[in-house]
Amino acid sequence: MTPSESHSILITQSQISTRVRELAEEILAQHNGQPMTVILLLKGAILFAADLCRHLPSNIQIECLSVSSYHGGTESSGTVTYLDAQLPDVSGRSVLLVDDILDTGLTLYSVSQKFKELGATHLSRCVLLSKKKDRLAEVSAEHVGFEINDEFVIGYGLDYQGRYRNLPYIGVMTLS
Ligand code: IMP
Ligand code: MG
């Protein structure tokens, strides 16, 4: 039998919009003045990054990155596959990686390493959510919207089997 899906609201639309504005201020305050490239990780970061970038100056460049992560159970390293034919040129630029959620950390770890190798002069990470749990990779985000418990969440970019991304709030998924 297919389990029935329901969810309860964890973070409201208005809490998100207040926090997104604060995050943009935080990012600008710590920005070193170099040309900035914002790289958003598809698909989870689309709503968050779209709102965040509206509060950043108009000289930023916005790039998208398509990655797929294979997390091998309890393995301490995961394989992150880059699906784009060409990666953004970041040499000499300050890079801000934007993702929806920091979970195991494998994705942000791999992507951070990749763009350092590609010549980013400064790199920082911004996530809307960070799960309170041990990471499988040594990575943290300089800018975090909300710390949450280790529960499965949906909405504002986050999906369950491809659905719920367009909810304007964050919900905790319950399957019964
Ligand atoms: P990780 O930090 O490499 O484990 O990967 C983070 C990615 O896993 C995120 O970008 C999400 O796409 C996905 N993810 C992790 N936790 C959740 C969740 O609670 N709901 C929906 N997607 C999640
Ligand atoms: Mg994702």
mmCIF file of C-alpha atoms and ligand atoms in Angstrom:
data_model
loop_
_atom_site.group_PDB
_atom_site.id
_atom_site.type_symbol
_atom_site.label_atom_id
_atom_site.label_comp_id
_atom_site.label_asym_id
_atom_site.label_seq_id
_atom_site.Cartn_x
_atom_site.Cartn_y
_atom_site.Cartn_z
ATOM 1 C CA MET A 1 0.000 0.000 0.000
ATOM 2 C CA THR A 2 1.326 3.494 -0.804
ATOM 3 C CA PRO A 3 1.832 5.451 2.414
ATOM 4 C CA SER A 4 -0.250 8.607 2.725
ATOM 5 C CA GLU A 5 1.789 11.789 2.807
ATOM 6 C CA SER A 6 1.171 14.726 5.059
ATOM 7 C CA HIS A 7 3.257 17.522 6.494
ATOM 8 C CA SER A 8 3.259 20.157 9.170
ATOM 9 C CA ILE A 9 4.675 23.647 8.773
ATOM 10 C CA LEU A 10 8.088 24.097 10.362
ATOM 11 C CA ILE A 11 9.167 27.486 8.998
ATOM 12 C CA THR A 12 6.629 29.941 7.635
ATOM 13 C CA GLN A 13 6.862 32.008 4.462
ATOM 14 C CA SER A 14 7.276 35.183 6.474
ATOM 15 C CA GLN A 15 10.053 33.709 8.666
ATOM 16 C CA ILE A 16 11.850 32.654 5.479
ATOM 17 C CA SER A 17 11.603 36.044 3.846
ATOM 18 C CA THR A 18 12.895 37.868 6.936
ATOM 19 C CA ARG A 19 15.821 35.471 7.258
ATOM 20 C CA VAL A 20 16.684 35.607 3.547
ATOM 21 C CA ARG A 21 17.019 39.385 3.767
ATOM 22 C CA GLU A 22 19.272 39.052 6.831
ATOM 23 C CA LEU A 23 21.427 36.464 5.073
ATOM 24 C CA ALA A 24 21.970 38.804 2.130
ATOM 25 C CA GLU A 25 23.094 41.548 4.522
ATOM 26 C CA GLU A 26 25.434 39.094 6.258
ATOM 27 C CA ILE A 27 26.913 38.002 2.927
ATOM 28 C CA LEU A 28 27.483 41.579 1.778
ATOM 29 C CA ALA A 29 29.077 42.559 5.080
ATOM 30 C CA GLN A 30 31.614 39.742 4.717
ATOM 31 C CA HIS A 31 32.164 40.201 1.000
ATOM 32 C CA ASN A 32 35.686 41.185 0.076
ATOM 33 C CA GLY A 33 34.705 43.418 -2.816
ATOM 34 C CA GLN A 34 35.948 41.064 -5.535
ATOM 35 C CA PRO A 35 33.631 40.265 -8.449
ATOM 36 C CA MET A 36 31.110 37.739 -7.079
ATOM 37 C CA THR A 37 29.674 34.673 -8.755
ATOM 38 C CA VAL A 38 26.688 33.083 -7.070
ATOM 39 C CA ILE A 39 26.461 29.408 -7.946
ATOM 40 C CA LEU A 40 23.189 27.733 -7.128
ATOM 41 C CA LEU A 41 22.826 24.006 -6.893
ATOM 42 C CA LEU A 42 19.936 22.637 -8.911
ATOM 43 C CA LYS A 43 17.241 21.905 -8.248
ATOM 44 C CA GLY A 44 16.859 22.393 -4.507
ATOM 45 C CA ALA A 45 18.275 25.918 -4.334
ATOM 46 C CA ILE A 46 16.127 27.509 -7.033
ATOM 47 C CA LEU A 47 13.551 29.256 -4.868
ATOM 48 C CA PHE A 48 15.976 30.222 -2.119
ATOM 49 C CA ALA A 49 18.634 31.551 -4.488
ATOM 50 C CA ALA A 50 16.074 33.482 -6.540
ATOM 51 C CA ASP A 51 14.915 35.305 -3.413
ATOM 52 C CA LEU A 52 18.412 35.761 -1.961
ATOM 53 C CA CYS A 53 19.836 37.227 -5.181
ATOM 54 C CA ARG A 54 17.110 39.872 -5.248
ATOM 55 C CA HIS A 55 18.818 41.393 -2.200
ATOM 56 C CA LEU A 56 22.340 41.279 -3.661
ATOM 57 C CA PRO A 57 23.873 43.978 -5.886
ATOM 58 C CA SER A 58 23.270 43.892 -9.627
ATOM 59 C CA ASN A 59 26.923 43.261 -10.543
ATOM 60 C CA ILE A 60 26.883 39.641 -9.296
ATOM 61 C CA GLN A 61 26.929 36.823 -11.822
ATOM 62 C CA ILE A 62 24.506 33.952 -11.331
ATOM 63 C CA GLU A 63 25.383 30.435 -12.445
ATOM 64 C CA CYS A 64 23.592 27.115 -11.984
ATOM 65 C CA LEU A 65 25.184 23.779 -11.293
ATOM 66 C CA SER A 66 23.639 20.407 -11.865
ATOM 67 C CA VAL A 67 25.085 17.727 -9.630
ATOM 68 C CA SER A 68 23.924 14.334 -8.628
ATOM 69 C CA SER A 69 25.068 12.747 -5.386
ATOM 70 C CA TYR A 70 25.293 9.079 -4.672
ATOM 71 C CA HIS A 71 25.547 8.555 -0.967
ATOM 72 C CA GLY A 72 26.803 5.083 -0.244
ATOM 73 C CA GLY A 73 25.146 4.247 3.074
ATOM 74 C CA THR A 74 27.695 4.544 5.849
ATOM 75 C CA GLU A 75 30.623 5.246 3.529
ATOM 76 C CA SER A 76 32.677 8.234 4.587
ATOM 77 C CA SER A 77 32.961 9.610 1.068
ATOM 78 C CA GLY A 78 30.343 9.976 -1.635
ATOM 79 C CA THR A 79 30.552 10.403 -5.350
ATOM 80 C CA VAL A 80 29.280 13.654 -6.722
ATOM 81 C CA THR A 81 28.776 13.672 -10.482
ATOM 82 C CA TYR A 82 28.870 16.919 -12.447
ATOM 83 C CA LEU A 83 26.177 16.852 -15.101
ATOM 84 C CA ASP A 84 26.916 20.144 -16.907
ATOM 85 C CA ALA A 85 28.945 20.020 -20.132
ATOM 86 C CA GLN A 86 30.903 23.060 -18.927
ATOM 87 C CA LEU A 87 31.427 24.451 -15.442
ATOM 88 C CA PRO A 88 31.306 28.214 -14.771
ATOM 89 C CA ASP A 89 34.588 30.121 -15.124
ATOM 90 C CA VAL A 90 35.394 31.319 -11.601
ATOM 91 C CA SER A 91 39.077 32.171 -11.879
ATOM 92 C CA GLY A 92 39.835 35.354 -9.985
ATOM 93 C CA ARG A 93 36.297 35.524 -8.652
ATOM 94 C CA SER A 94 34.733 35.309 -5.246
ATOM 95 C CA VAL A 95 32.288 32.388 -5.248
ATOM 96 C CA LEU A 96 29.172 31.997 -3.134
ATOM 97 C CA LEU A 97 27.730 28.482 -3.279
ATOM 98 C CA VAL A 98 24.016 28.386 -2.515
ATOM 99 C CA ASP A 99 22.196 25.203 -1.603
ATOM 100 C CA ASP A 100 18.926 24.313 0.028
ATOM 101 C CA ILE A 101 20.158 22.152 2.878
ATOM 102 C CA LEU A 102 23.308 20.852 4.498
ATOM 103 C CA ASP A 103 22.733 17.219 5.340
ATOM 104 C CA THR A 104 25.648 14.774 5.043
ATOM 105 C CA GLY A 105 27.791 17.581 3.612
ATOM 106 C CA LEU A 106 29.096 15.429 0.775
ATOM 107 C CA THR A 107 27.695 17.637 -1.980
ATOM 108 C CA LEU A 108 28.927 20.965 -0.626
ATOM 109 C CA TYR A 109 32.295 19.469 0.233
ATOM 110 C CA SER A 110 32.850 18.167 -3.289
ATOM 111 C CA VAL A 111 31.583 21.327 -4.983
ATOM 112 C CA SER A 112 33.734 23.530 -2.726
ATOM 113 C CA GLN A 113 36.850 21.532 -3.612
ATOM 114 C CA LYS A 114 35.977 21.675 -7.298
ATOM 115 C CA PHE A 115 35.654 25.458 -7.450
ATOM 116 C CA LYS A 116 38.796 26.001 -5.402
ATOM 117 C CA GLU A 117 40.604 23.865 -7.972
ATOM 118 C CA LEU A 118 39.036 25.946 -10.719
ATOM 119 C CA GLY A 119 40.623 29.094 -9.295
ATOM 120 C CA ALA A 120 38.039 30.813 -7.109
ATOM 121 C CA THR A 121 39.967 33.311 -5.005
ATOM 122 C CA HIS A 122 37.477 33.234 -2.177
ATOM 123 C CA LEU A 123 34.738 30.727 -1.529
ATOM 124 C CA SER A 124 31.855 30.736 0.901
ATOM 125 C CA ARG A 125 28.705 28.694 1.305
ATOM 126 C CA CYS A 126 25.141 29.675 2.074
ATOM 127 C CA VAL A 127 22.372 27.208 2.887
ATOM 128 C CA LEU A 128 18.829 27.875 3.939
ATOM 129 C CA LEU A 129 18.793 24.894 6.296
ATOM 130 C CA SER A 130 21.369 22.941 8.220
ATOM 131 C CA LYS A 131 20.494 19.654 9.872
ATOM 132 C CA LYS A 132 21.844 19.151 13.371
ATOM 133 C CA LYS A 133 23.760 15.939 12.835
ATOM 134 C CA ASP A 134 27.229 14.585 12.238
ATOM 135 C CA ARG A 135 28.463 15.230 8.702
ATOM 136 C CA LEU A 136 30.096 12.620 6.492
ATOM 137 C CA ALA A 137 32.380 15.301 5.027
ATOM 138 C CA GLU A 138 34.348 18.070 6.743
ATOM 139 C CA VAL A 139 32.322 21.038 5.606
ATOM 140 C CA SER A 140 30.290 23.801 7.146
ATOM 141 C CA ALA A 141 28.410 26.769 5.763
ATOM 142 C CA GLU A 142 29.396 30.344 6.616
ATOM 143 C CA HIS A 143 25.813 31.478 6.157
ATOM 144 C CA VAL A 144 22.955 29.359 7.531
ATOM 145 C CA GLY A 145 19.304 30.365 7.482
ATOM 146 C CA PHE A 146 17.965 27.926 10.061
ATOM 147 C CA GLU A 147 19.365 25.005 12.042
ATOM 148 C CA ILE A 148 16.813 22.190 12.102
ATOM 149 C CA ASN A 149 16.487 18.749 13.631
ATOM 150 C CA ASP A 150 17.384 15.730 11.551
ATOM 151 C CA GLU A 151 13.951 15.292 9.966
ATOM 152 C CA PHE A 152 12.874 15.050 6.339
ATOM 153 C CA VAL A 153 11.708 18.441 5.162
ATOM 154 C CA ILE A 154 9.971 19.651 2.031
ATOM 155 C CA GLY A 155 9.037 22.917 0.342
ATOM 156 C CA TYR A 156 10.772 26.111 -0.788
ATOM 157 C CA GLY A 157 12.871 24.055 -3.196
ATOM 158 C CA LEU A 158 13.100 20.810 -1.267
ATOM 159 C CA ASP A 159 11.295 17.835 -2.730
ATOM 160 C CA TYR A 160 9.928 14.463 -1.835
ATOM 161 C CA GLN A 161 10.104 12.284 -4.939
ATOM 162 C CA GLY A 162 10.115 15.367 -7.143
ATOM 163 C CA ARG A 163 7.093 17.007 -5.551
ATOM 164 C CA TYR A 164 6.436 19.823 -3.039
ATOM 165 C CA ARG A 165 9.302 22.043 -4.238
ATOM 166 C CA ASN A 166 6.934 24.935 -4.904
ATOM 167 C CA LEU A 167 5.491 25.178 -1.390
ATOM 168 C CA PRO A 168 6.246 28.695 -0.096
ATOM 169 C CA TYR A 169 7.158 27.364 3.367
ATOM 170 C CA ILE A 170 9.236 24.526 4.874
ATOM 171 C CA GLY A 171 7.275 21.553 6.127
ATOM 172 C CA VAL A 172 8.209 18.369 7.971
ATOM 173 C CA MET A 173 7.123 15.330 5.998
ATOM 174 C CA THR A 174 5.243 12.562 7.709
ATOM 175 C CA LEU A 175 4.437 9.264 6.044
ATOM 176 C CA SER A 176 1.745 7.090 7.594
HETATM 177 P P1 IMP B 1 24.264 16.291 1.296
HETATM 178 O O1 IMP B 1 24.550 17.398 2.256
HETATM 179 O O2 IMP B 1 25.322 16.023 0.293
HETATM 180 O O3 IMP B 1 23.785 15.055 1.989
HETATM 181 O O4 IMP B 1 23.098 16.631 0.337
HETATM 182 C C1 IMP B 1 22.228 17.585 0.478
HETATM 183 C C2 IMP B 1 21.136 17.340 -0.554
HETATM 184 O O5 IMP B 1 20.309 16.232 -0.164
HETATM 185 C C3 IMP B 1 20.263 18.549 -0.563
HETATM 186 O O6 IMP B 1 20.693 19.461 -1.532
HETATM 187 C C4 IMP B 1 18.906 17.963 -0.840
HETATM 188 O O7 IMP B 1 18.690 17.896 -2.228
HETATM 189 C C5 IMP B 1 18.939 16.557 -0.292
HETATM 190 N N1 IMP B 1 18.309 16.507 1.032
HETATM 191 C C6 IMP B 1 18.906 16.314 2.224
HETATM 192 N N2 IMP B 1 18.032 16.340 3.228
HETATM 193 C C7 IMP B 1 16.813 16.555 2.664
HETATM 194 C C8 IMP B 1 15.480 16.703 3.214
HETATM 195 O O8 IMP B 1 15.217 16.656 4.428
HETATM 196 N N3 IMP B 1 14.502 16.924 2.298
HETATM 197 C C9 IMP B 1 14.713 16.990 0.961
HETATM 198 N N4 IMP B 1 15.952 16.880 0.415
HETATM 199 C C10 IMP B 1 16.993 16.659 1.269
HETATM 200 MG MG MG B 2 19.693 19.309 -3.677
#
